[in-house]
């Protein structure tokens, strides 16, 4: 096939995306309606109601188109630079960062189950089960536009602090801060690794990348450091907008997930585009949004005193660096620490990837109040080689 012909799919994708973006203005991106909050089970399963999922479908399609365009651009750039090695690597589709064949640990199964169950609960629990979780402080999870069941969520009031002081008595305000901070201290960033639907969406995008054999973007320390000011900027933007009486929620990408998937009518112009950014960025770089998420940063402030810890046995560590390589958040202390046993970092989302990839028994572990939940195991790592050996029917070098 000639080089010009190879470019045809990319050109078609560009035209398709431009058309989608243009016509998106004609597609009903619904605006918030008070009465829709009281959706009954029958209404939820009606065809009319399911049509409201259309914006989410468009968001996913636009994100897929953007990913395909970026892949084409990346390939084209390598070809243009005559970087044959890189071009071949992109064409031969390496297997991402996955440890080939490694058996799934119980910890990882539990983590994925928690993420799926909590996301479903947040999105559909209120409608299908008739739950009323008002007052429970679920940072991020409890989007207030997702049924009136969660209007007193901490996420909503963190973005509407003046409203909190207007609507509640002193007792209510104290209760809000005590419950929110208490919840954040108890779980820390376990919320990010186990509960947040945005985390689940990003992990799914990463799995899709791995399955497609697409090469991800490697983030070194310098690149991670560049993201730090962005994170703080978003926190100040969030607080600035909230104190100025603005609507930070309109920018929040989570608005395009839980309320929309629950079939509710919300305005998606800004949050829809933010969601596309989240989907595309997390496809190329695992948990990219988490690296700049303002809510994650706020939860991280309490993470240092949470009972969930990452512990390191410095005697067992051989300084191989596999943990740092595997960490989606670029937490370096797990690799560099040579004295302290506690290597919990405010950026750590407690995903356990470093522990899963650590080849030395007990060198890294996740604990809750001193009790080990998950620890590094050489046997677990070797299970990957055994699986490959079984698949190939011979020795693996
Ligand atoms: S950093 Fe933000 S988006 Fe990521 S899991 Fe935590 S709360 Fe969710
Ligand atoms: S330090 Fe380990 S548990 Fe924490 S984010 Fe990095 S890989 Fe996940
Ligand atoms: S992966 Fe394990 S052995 Fe290797 S540097 Fe990290 S803690 Fe040490």
Coordinates of C-alpha atoms and ligand atoms in Angstrom, one line a residue:
X1 CA 0.0 0.0 0.0
X2 CA 1.4 3.4 -0.9
X3 CA 2.1 6.0 1.9
X4 CA -0.7 8.2 0.6
X5 CA -3.2 5.4 0.9
X6 CA -2.1 4.7 4.4
X7 CA -3.1 8.2 5.4
X8 CA -6.7 7.7 4.2
X9 CA -8.0 6.3 7.5
X10 CA -6.5 9.2 9.4
X11 CA -8.0 11.7 7.0
X12 CA -11.4 10.1 7.3
X13 CA -11.2 10.0 11.1
X14 CA -10.3 13.8 11.1
X15 CA -13.3 14.6 8.8
X16 CA -15.6 12.4 11.0
X17 CA -14.5 14.0 14.2
X18 CA -14.9 17.5 12.8
X19 CA -18.4 16.6 11.6
X20 CA -19.2 15.1 15.1
X21 CA -17.9 18.2 16.8
X22 CA -19.9 20.5 14.5
X23 CA -23.2 18.5 14.8
X24 CA -22.8 18.0 18.6
X25 CA -24.4 21.4 18.9
X26 CA -27.6 20.0 17.4
X27 CA -27.7 17.0 19.7
X28 CA -29.7 17.5 22.8
X29 CA -27.1 18.1 25.5
X30 CA -29.8 18.4 28.2
X31 CA -29.9 21.1 30.8
X32 CA -30.6 20.4 34.5
X33 CA -34.3 19.9 35.3
X34 CA -35.4 19.8 39.0
X35 CA -38.2 17.3 38.5
X36 CA -35.9 14.7 36.8
X37 CA -34.2 14.2 40.2
X38 CA -37.3 12.2 41.3
X39 CA -36.9 9.5 38.7
X40 CA -38.9 6.4 39.4
X41 CA -37.7 2.8 38.6
X42 CA -40.3 2.6 35.7
X43 CA -39.2 5.9 34.2
X44 CA -35.6 4.9 34.4
X45 CA -36.0 1.8 32.2
X46 CA -38.3 3.6 29.7
X47 CA -37.0 4.1 26.2
X48 CA -37.5 7.9 26.6
X49 CA -35.2 7.9 29.6
X50 CA -32.5 5.8 28.0
X51 CA -32.3 8.3 25.2
X52 CA -30.7 10.6 27.8
X53 CA -27.6 8.4 27.7
X54 CA -27.0 9.7 24.2
X55 CA -24.6 12.5 25.3
X56 CA -22.4 9.9 27.1
X57 CA -22.3 7.8 23.9
X58 CA -21.2 10.9 21.9
X59 CA -18.5 11.6 24.5
X60 CA -17.2 8.1 24.2
X61 CA -17.2 8.3 20.4
X62 CA -15.4 11.6 20.3
X63 CA -12.8 10.3 22.7
X64 CA -12.3 7.2 20.6
X65 CA -11.9 9.4 17.5
X66 CA -9.3 11.7 19.3
X67 CA -7.3 8.6 20.4
X68 CA -7.2 7.3 16.8
X69 CA -6.1 10.6 15.5
X70 CA -3.3 11.0 18.1
X71 CA -2.1 7.4 17.3
X72 CA -2.0 8.3 13.7
X73 CA -0.1 11.5 14.4
X74 CA 2.4 9.7 16.6
X75 CA 3.0 7.1 13.9
X76 CA 3.3 9.7 11.2
X77 CA 5.8 11.7 13.3
X78 CA 8.0 8.7 13.7
X79 CA 7.8 7.9 10.0
X80 CA 8.5 11.5 9.1
X81 CA 11.6 11.6 11.4
X82 CA 12.7 8.4 9.7
X83 CA 12.9 6.9 13.2
X84 CA 12.5 3.4 11.9
X85 CA 13.1 1.7 15.2
X86 CA 10.3 3.7 16.9
X87 CA 8.0 3.4 13.8
X88 CA 8.4 -0.4 13.8
X89 CA 7.8 -0.5 17.6
X90 CA 4.5 1.4 17.2
X91 CA 3.5 -0.8 14.3
X92 CA 4.3 -4.1 16.0
X93 CA 2.2 -3.2 19.0
X94 CA 4.1 -4.1 22.1
X95 CA 2.2 -5.5 25.1
X96 CA 2.1 -2.2 27.1
X97 CA 3.3 -2.4 30.7
X98 CA 1.5 -5.6 31.6
X99 CA 3.4 -8.3 33.4
X100 CA 2.6 -11.1 30.9
X101 CA 0.7 -14.0 32.3
X102 CA 1.1 -13.0 36.0
X103 CA -1.7 -14.6 38.0
X104 CA -4.2 -12.0 39.3
X105 CA -3.8 -11.7 43.0
X106 CA -6.8 -11.7 45.4
X107 CA -6.0 -8.1 46.4
X108 CA -6.3 -6.9 42.8
X109 CA -9.6 -8.9 42.3
X110 CA -11.0 -7.3 45.5
X111 CA -9.8 -3.8 44.3
X112 CA -11.5 -4.2 40.9
X113 CA -14.7 -5.6 42.5
X114 CA -14.8 -2.6 44.9
X115 CA -14.4 -0.1 42.1
X116 CA -17.1 -1.7 40.0
X117 CA -19.6 -2.2 42.9
X118 CA -19.1 1.3 44.3
X119 CA -19.4 2.9 40.8
X120 CA -22.6 1.0 40.1
X121 CA -23.9 1.8 43.5
X122 CA -23.3 5.5 43.0
X123 CA -24.7 5.6 39.5
X124 CA -27.7 3.4 39.8
X125 CA -28.1 2.4 43.5
X126 CA -30.5 5.2 44.3
X127 CA -32.8 4.4 41.4
X128 CA -32.8 0.7 41.4
X129 CA -32.5 0.0 45.1
X130 CA -34.2 3.1 46.4
X131 CA -31.3 3.9 48.7
X132 CA -31.1 7.2 50.5
X133 CA -27.6 8.0 51.4
X134 CA -28.1 11.7 52.2
X135 CA -25.6 13.0 54.7
X136 CA -23.0 10.3 54.0
X137 CA -19.8 12.0 53.1
X138 CA -18.4 10.3 50.0
X139 CA -15.9 12.8 48.6
X140 CA -16.1 12.7 44.8
X141 CA -18.4 9.7 44.7
X142 CA -21.5 11.6 46.0
X143 CA -22.3 13.8 43.0
X144 CA -25.3 15.8 44.2
X145 CA -26.9 16.0 40.7
X146 CA -27.1 12.2 40.8
X147 CA -30.5 12.0 42.6
X148 CA -31.5 14.1 45.5
X149 CA -30.3 11.3 47.8
X150 CA -26.9 12.8 48.2
X151 CA -27.4 16.5 48.3
X152 CA -25.5 16.7 51.5
X153 CA -22.4 15.2 50.1
X154 CA -19.0 16.6 50.9
X155 CA -18.0 16.8 47.2
X156 CA -20.9 19.2 46.5
X157 CA -20.2 21.5 49.5
X158 CA -16.5 21.6 48.9
X159 CA -17.3 23.2 45.6
X160 CA -20.1 25.4 47.2
X161 CA -18.7 26.4 50.6
X162 CA -20.7 29.7 50.8
X163 CA -23.9 27.6 50.3
X164 CA -22.9 25.4 53.2
X165 CA -22.7 28.4 55.5
X166 CA -26.0 29.8 54.2
X167 CA -28.0 26.6 54.5
X168 CA -26.8 25.0 57.7
X169 CA -26.7 25.9 61.3
X170 CA -23.4 25.9 63.3
X171 CA -24.0 22.2 64.3
X172 CA -24.6 21.1 60.7
X173 CA -21.5 22.9 59.5
X174 CA -19.4 21.2 62.3
X175 CA -20.9 17.9 61.5
X176 CA -20.1 18.3 57.8
X177 CA -16.5 19.1 58.4
X178 CA -16.1 16.4 61.1
X179 CA -17.7 13.7 58.9
X180 CA -15.8 14.8 55.7
X181 CA -12.4 15.0 57.4
X182 CA -13.1 11.9 59.4
X183 CA -14.0 9.9 56.3
X184 CA -10.9 11.2 54.4
X185 CA -8.6 10.4 57.4
X186 CA -10.1 6.9 57.8
X187 CA -9.8 5.9 54.2
X188 CA -7.2 8.4 52.8
X189 CA -6.5 7.8 49.1
X190 CA -8.0 4.3 49.3
X191 CA -11.0 6.3 48.0
X192 CA -9.0 6.8 44.8
X193 CA -7.8 3.2 44.5
X194 CA -10.9 1.4 45.5
X195 CA -14.0 3.7 45.3
X196 CA -13.9 6.5 42.8
X197 CA -15.7 5.9 39.5
X198 CA -13.3 8.3 37.8
X199 CA -10.5 5.9 38.8
X200 CA -12.4 2.9 37.4
X201 CA -13.0 4.7 34.1
X202 CA -9.3 5.5 33.9
X203 CA -8.2 2.0 34.7
X204 CA -10.6 0.6 32.1
X205 CA -9.0 3.0 29.5
X206 CA -5.6 1.7 30.5
X207 CA -6.8 -1.9 30.1
X208 CA -8.1 -1.1 26.6
X209 CA -4.6 0.3 25.8
X210 CA -2.9 -2.8 27.0
X211 CA -5.2 -5.1 25.2
X212 CA -4.8 -3.1 22.0
X213 CA -1.0 -3.4 22.4
X214 CA -0.6 0.4 22.2
X215 CA 2.5 1.9 23.6
X216 CA 1.7 4.3 26.5
X217 CA 3.5 7.5 27.4
X218 CA 6.3 7.0 29.9
X219 CA 6.4 9.6 32.6
X220 CA 9.7 10.4 34.2
X221 CA 10.2 12.4 37.4
X222 CA 10.5 15.7 35.5
X223 CA 7.2 15.2 33.7
X224 CA 5.5 14.3 37.0
X225 CA 6.9 17.4 38.6
X226 CA 5.5 19.5 35.8
X227 CA 2.0 18.4 36.7
X228 CA 2.3 19.4 40.4
X229 CA 1.6 23.1 39.8
X230 CA -1.4 22.2 37.6
X231 CA -2.9 20.3 40.4
X232 CA -2.6 23.2 42.9
X233 CA -3.9 25.6 40.2
X234 CA -7.0 23.4 39.9
X235 CA -7.5 23.4 43.7
X236 CA -7.3 27.2 43.8
X237 CA -9.5 27.5 40.8
X238 CA -12.1 25.3 42.5
X239 CA -12.0 27.3 45.7
X240 CA -11.9 30.6 43.8
X241 CA -14.9 29.7 41.7
X242 CA -16.8 28.4 44.7
X243 CA -16.2 31.6 46.7
X244 CA -17.0 33.8 43.8
X245 CA -20.4 32.1 43.6
X246 CA -19.6 30.2 40.4
X247 CA -20.3 26.7 39.4
X248 CA -17.2 24.5 39.5
X249 CA -19.4 21.5 38.9
X250 CA -19.9 22.6 35.3
X251 CA -16.2 21.9 34.7
X252 CA -16.1 18.6 36.6
X253 CA -15.6 15.6 34.3
X254 CA -17.4 13.4 36.8
X255 CA -20.6 15.2 35.9
X256 CA -20.5 13.4 32.6
X257 CA -20.4 10.0 34.3
X258 CA -22.6 9.2 37.3
X259 CA -25.6 11.6 36.6
X260 CA -25.6 10.9 32.9
X261 CA -25.2 7.2 33.2
X262 CA -28.0 7.3 35.7
X263 CA -30.1 8.9 33.0
X264 CA -30.3 12.3 34.5
X265 CA -30.5 15.6 32.6
X266 CA -27.4 17.7 33.1
X267 CA -25.6 20.3 31.1
X268 CA -22.6 18.7 29.6
X269 CA -20.9 21.3 27.4
X270 CA -17.9 21.9 29.6
X271 CA -17.8 18.7 31.7
X272 CA -18.4 16.7 28.5
X273 CA -15.2 18.1 27.0
X274 CA -13.4 17.5 30.3
X275 CA -14.5 13.9 30.2
X276 CA -13.2 13.5 26.7
X277 CA -9.8 14.8 28.0
X278 CA -9.9 12.3 30.8
X279 CA -10.7 9.4 28.5
X280 CA -8.0 10.3 26.0
X281 CA -5.3 11.2 28.5
X282 CA -5.8 8.1 30.6
X283 CA -5.6 5.9 27.5
X284 CA -2.1 7.1 26.9
X285 CA -1.0 7.6 30.5
X286 CA -2.5 5.5 33.3
X287 CA -4.5 7.6 35.8
X288 CA -3.4 10.9 34.2
X289 CA -6.4 12.8 35.5
X290 CA -5.6 11.6 39.0
X291 CA -2.2 13.3 38.7
X292 CA -4.0 16.6 38.5
X293 CA -7.3 16.0 40.3
X294 CA -8.0 18.7 42.9
X295 CA -10.2 16.3 44.9
X296 CA -7.4 13.8 45.0
X297 CA -5.0 16.4 46.3
X298 CA -7.4 17.4 49.1
X299 CA -7.9 13.8 50.1
X300 CA -4.1 13.4 49.9
X301 CA -3.6 16.0 52.6
X302 CA -5.1 13.6 55.2
X303 CA -3.5 10.5 53.7
X304 CA -0.4 10.8 55.9
X305 CA -2.5 10.0 59.0
X306 CA -4.8 7.4 57.5
X307 CA -4.5 3.9 59.0
X308 CA -3.8 2.6 55.5
X309 CA -0.1 2.6 54.9
X310 CA 2.5 1.4 52.4
X311 CA 5.4 -0.2 54.3
X312 CA 8.9 -1.1 53.1
X313 CA 11.4 -3.6 54.4
X314 CA 14.6 -1.9 53.4
X315 CA 16.6 -5.0 54.2
X316 CA 14.7 -7.0 51.6
X317 CA 14.8 -4.3 48.9
X318 CA 17.4 -4.9 46.2
X319 CA 16.9 -1.4 44.6
X320 CA 15.7 -2.9 41.4
X321 CA 13.3 0.0 40.7
X322 CA 10.4 -2.2 39.5
X323 CA 8.1 -0.5 42.0
X324 CA 8.8 3.0 40.7
X325 CA 8.5 1.8 37.1
X326 CA 5.1 0.4 37.9
X327 CA 3.7 3.3 39.9
X328 CA 1.1 5.3 37.9
X329 CA 1.5 8.3 40.2
X330 CA 5.3 8.6 40.0
X331 CA 5.8 8.0 43.7
X332 CA 9.6 7.8 44.1
X333 CA 9.9 7.4 47.8
X334 CA 8.9 3.7 47.6
X335 CA 12.1 3.1 45.6
X336 CA 14.5 5.6 47.1
X337 CA 13.8 5.3 50.8
X338 CA 16.6 3.5 52.6
X339 CA 15.9 4.1 56.3
X340 CA 12.2 4.5 57.2
X341 CA 9.8 1.7 56.9
X342 CA 6.7 3.9 56.2
X343 CA 6.8 5.1 52.6
X344 CA 3.2 6.3 52.3
X345 CA 3.0 9.4 50.1
X346 CA 0.2 11.9 49.7
X347 CA 0.1 11.1 45.9
X348 CA -0.2 7.4 46.4
X349 CA -3.6 6.1 45.4
X350 CA -3.1 2.8 47.1
X351 CA -3.5 0.8 43.9
X352 CA -0.9 -1.8 45.0
X353 CA 0.8 -1.9 41.6
X354 CA 4.2 -1.3 43.1
X355 CA 3.7 -4.3 45.5
X356 CA 2.4 -6.5 42.7
X357 CA 5.6 -5.8 40.6
X358 CA 8.1 -6.0 43.5
X359 CA 10.1 -9.2 43.1
X360 CA 11.4 -9.5 46.7
X361 CA 9.3 -11.2 49.4
X362 CA 7.8 -8.7 51.9
X363 CA 9.9 -5.8 50.5
X364 CA 6.7 -3.8 50.1
X365 CA 3.4 -4.2 51.8
X366 CA 0.0 -2.4 52.2
X367 CA -1.2 -2.4 55.8
X368 CA -4.3 -1.3 57.7
X369 CA -3.7 -0.4 61.3
X370 CA -0.6 -2.5 61.3
X371 CA -2.3 -5.6 59.7
X372 CA -0.9 -6.6 56.3
X373 CA -3.4 -6.6 53.5
X374 CA -1.1 -7.2 50.6
X375 CA 2.6 -7.9 50.3
X376 CA 5.2 -8.4 47.7
X377 CA 5.8 -12.0 46.7
X378 CA 8.4 -13.5 44.5
X379 CA 6.1 -16.5 44.0
X380 CA 3.5 -14.1 42.5
X381 CA 6.1 -12.7 40.1
X382 CA 7.3 -16.1 39.1
X383 CA 3.8 -17.3 38.4
X384 CA 4.0 -15.0 35.3
X385 CA 7.1 -16.9 34.0
X386 CA 5.4 -20.3 34.8
X387 CA 2.3 -19.2 32.9
X388 CA 4.4 -18.2 29.9
X389 CA 6.3 -21.5 30.1
X390 CA 3.1 -23.4 30.1
X391 CA 1.8 -21.4 27.2
X392 CA 5.0 -21.9 25.2
X393 CA 5.4 -25.5 26.3
X394 CA 9.1 -25.0 27.1
X395 CA 11.7 -22.9 28.9
X396 CA 11.4 -19.2 29.1
X397 CA 14.6 -17.2 29.0
Ligands
LIG1 S1 -7.5 11.5 42.2 FE1 -9.6 12.3 41.8 S2 -10.3 11.2 40.0 FE2 -8.5 10.1 40.7 S3 -9.4 8.5 42.0 FE3 -8.9 10.2 43.4 S4 -10.7 11.5 43.6 FE4 -11.0 10.1 41.8
LIG2 S1 3.1 3.9 45.5 FE1 2.3 1.9 44.9 S2 0.2 1.8 45.7 FE2 0.9 4.0 45.7 S3 0.2 4.8 43.7 FE3 2.3 4.1 43.4 S4 2.0 2.0 42.7 FE4 0.1 2.5 43.6
LIG3 S1 10.5 -3.3 43.5 FE1 10.9 -4.1 45.6 S2 13.0 -4.7 45.6 FE2 12.7 -3.4 43.7 S3 13.3 -1.3 44.4 FE3 11.1 -1.5 44.8 S4 10.9 -2.2 46.9 FE4 13.0 -2.6 46.3

